[in-house]
GROMACS .gro file of C-alpha atoms in nm:
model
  108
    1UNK     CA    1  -9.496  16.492 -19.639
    2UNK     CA    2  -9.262  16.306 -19.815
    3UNK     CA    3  -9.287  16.041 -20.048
    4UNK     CA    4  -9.202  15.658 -20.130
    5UNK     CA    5  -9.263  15.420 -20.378
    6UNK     CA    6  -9.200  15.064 -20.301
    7UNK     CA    7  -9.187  14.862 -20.563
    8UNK     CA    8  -9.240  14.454 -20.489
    9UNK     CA    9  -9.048  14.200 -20.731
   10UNK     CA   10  -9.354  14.152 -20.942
   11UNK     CA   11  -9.358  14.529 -21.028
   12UNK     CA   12  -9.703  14.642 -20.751
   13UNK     CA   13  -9.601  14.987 -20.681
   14UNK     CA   14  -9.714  15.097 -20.328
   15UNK     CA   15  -9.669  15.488 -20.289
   16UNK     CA   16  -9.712  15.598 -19.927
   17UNK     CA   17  -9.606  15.927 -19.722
   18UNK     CA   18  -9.290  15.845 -19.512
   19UNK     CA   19  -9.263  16.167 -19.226
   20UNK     CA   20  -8.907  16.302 -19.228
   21UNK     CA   21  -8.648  16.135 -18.972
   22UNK     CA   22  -8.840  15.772 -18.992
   23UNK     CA   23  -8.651  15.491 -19.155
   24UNK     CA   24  -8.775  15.371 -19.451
   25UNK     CA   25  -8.851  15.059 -19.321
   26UNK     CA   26  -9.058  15.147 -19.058
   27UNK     CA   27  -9.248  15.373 -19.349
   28UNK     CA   28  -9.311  15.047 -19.502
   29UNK     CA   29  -9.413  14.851 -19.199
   30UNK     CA   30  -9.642  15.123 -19.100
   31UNK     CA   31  -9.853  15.093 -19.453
   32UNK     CA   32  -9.820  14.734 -19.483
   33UNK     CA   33  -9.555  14.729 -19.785
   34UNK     CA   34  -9.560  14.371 -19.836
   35UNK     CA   35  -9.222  14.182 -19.889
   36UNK     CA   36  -9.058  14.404 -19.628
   37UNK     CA   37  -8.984  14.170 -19.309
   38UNK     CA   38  -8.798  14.342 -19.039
   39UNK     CA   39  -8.772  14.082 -18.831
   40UNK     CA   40  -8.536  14.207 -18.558
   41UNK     CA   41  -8.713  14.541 -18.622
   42UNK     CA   42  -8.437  14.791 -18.672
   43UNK     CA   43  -8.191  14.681 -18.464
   44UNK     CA   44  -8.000  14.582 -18.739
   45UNK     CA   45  -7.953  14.195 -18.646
   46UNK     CA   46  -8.073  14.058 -18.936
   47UNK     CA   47  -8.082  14.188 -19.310
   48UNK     CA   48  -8.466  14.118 -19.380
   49UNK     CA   49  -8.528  14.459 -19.449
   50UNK     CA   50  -8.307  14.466 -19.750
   51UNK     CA   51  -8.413  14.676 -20.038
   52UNK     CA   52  -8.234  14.813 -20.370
   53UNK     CA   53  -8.217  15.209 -20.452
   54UNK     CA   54  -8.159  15.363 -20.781
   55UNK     CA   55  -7.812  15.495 -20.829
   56UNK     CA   56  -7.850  15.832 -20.789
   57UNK     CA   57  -8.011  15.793 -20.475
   58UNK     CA   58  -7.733  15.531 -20.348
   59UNK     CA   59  -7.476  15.782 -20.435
   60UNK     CA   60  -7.641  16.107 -20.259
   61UNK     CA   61  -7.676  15.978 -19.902
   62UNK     CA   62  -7.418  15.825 -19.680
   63UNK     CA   63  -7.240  15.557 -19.741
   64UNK     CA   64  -7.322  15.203 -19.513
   65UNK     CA   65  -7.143  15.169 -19.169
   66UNK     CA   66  -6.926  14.871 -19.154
   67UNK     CA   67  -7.214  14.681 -18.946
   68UNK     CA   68  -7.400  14.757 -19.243
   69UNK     CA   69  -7.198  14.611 -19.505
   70UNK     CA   70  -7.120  14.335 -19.264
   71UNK     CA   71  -7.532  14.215 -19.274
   72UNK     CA   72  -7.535  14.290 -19.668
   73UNK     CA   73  -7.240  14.073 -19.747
   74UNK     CA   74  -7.474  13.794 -19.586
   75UNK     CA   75  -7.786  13.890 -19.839
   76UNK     CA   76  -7.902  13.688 -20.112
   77UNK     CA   77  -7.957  13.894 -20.474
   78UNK     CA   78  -7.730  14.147 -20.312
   79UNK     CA   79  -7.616  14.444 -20.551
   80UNK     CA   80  -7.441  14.750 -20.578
   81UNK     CA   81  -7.734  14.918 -20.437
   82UNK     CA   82  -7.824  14.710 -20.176
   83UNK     CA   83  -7.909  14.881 -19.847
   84UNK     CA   84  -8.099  14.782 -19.505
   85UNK     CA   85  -8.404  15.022 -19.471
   86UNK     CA   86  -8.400  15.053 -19.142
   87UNK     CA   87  -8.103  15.244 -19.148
   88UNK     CA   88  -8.241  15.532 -19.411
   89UNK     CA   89  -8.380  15.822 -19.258
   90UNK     CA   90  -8.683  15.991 -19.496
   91UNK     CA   91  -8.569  16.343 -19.527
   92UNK     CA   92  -8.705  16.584 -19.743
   93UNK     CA   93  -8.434  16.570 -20.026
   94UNK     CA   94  -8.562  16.185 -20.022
   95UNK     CA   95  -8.873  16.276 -20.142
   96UNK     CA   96  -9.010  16.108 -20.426
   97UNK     CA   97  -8.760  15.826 -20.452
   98UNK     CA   98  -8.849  15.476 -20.549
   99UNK     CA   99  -8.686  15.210 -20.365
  100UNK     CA  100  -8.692  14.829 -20.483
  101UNK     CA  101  -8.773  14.491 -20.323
  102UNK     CA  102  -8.605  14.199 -20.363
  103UNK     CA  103  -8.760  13.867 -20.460
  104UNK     CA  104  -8.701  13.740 -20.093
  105UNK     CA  105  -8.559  13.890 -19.761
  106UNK     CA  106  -8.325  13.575 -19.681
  107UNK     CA  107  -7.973  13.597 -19.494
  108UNK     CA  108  -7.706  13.381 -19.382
   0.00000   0.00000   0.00000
């Protein structure tokens, strides 16, 4: 099964399997990643499951729909790599990527 590795803003690495076609924000909820909210659970109404990917990994799968860039443009300690979780899938060519938490999931 594929892996993740969430890190939290104070460096704690949590590695945990993530099956293929779940977001990875439900991969986090499911192993109790702390500093992953998710408050409107997936539905993408909120931004509070707002994490940071390397590069290479923001530039191999697609790019954010406009909804998506719309609740990102509303983030705090947004970046270039900024992306909602819940709207990652885990596939196999994921596997092994490290994702990145930021300090605190607040939105406007």
């Amino acid at each position: 099964m594929p892996k993740v590795t969430y890190i939290s803003p104070n460096e704690v690495q949590t590695v945990v399997d993530v099956p293929v076609g779940m977001t990875l924000m439900h991969g986090a909820l499911l192993n109790n990643v702390p500093g992953l909210l998710a408050e409107c659970g997936g539905a993408m109404l909120c931004a509070t499951c707002h994490i940071y990917l390397d590069l290479d990994t923001a530039n191999s799968i697609a790019m954010p729909s406009d909804l998506e860039r719309e609740k990102l443009a509303k983030v705090n300690q947004r970046k270039s790599t900024s992306r909602l979780s819940c709207q990652i899938k885990m596939t196999e060519d994921l596997d092994g990527i490290t994702v990145q938490l930021p300090e605190s999931q607040v939105w406007a």
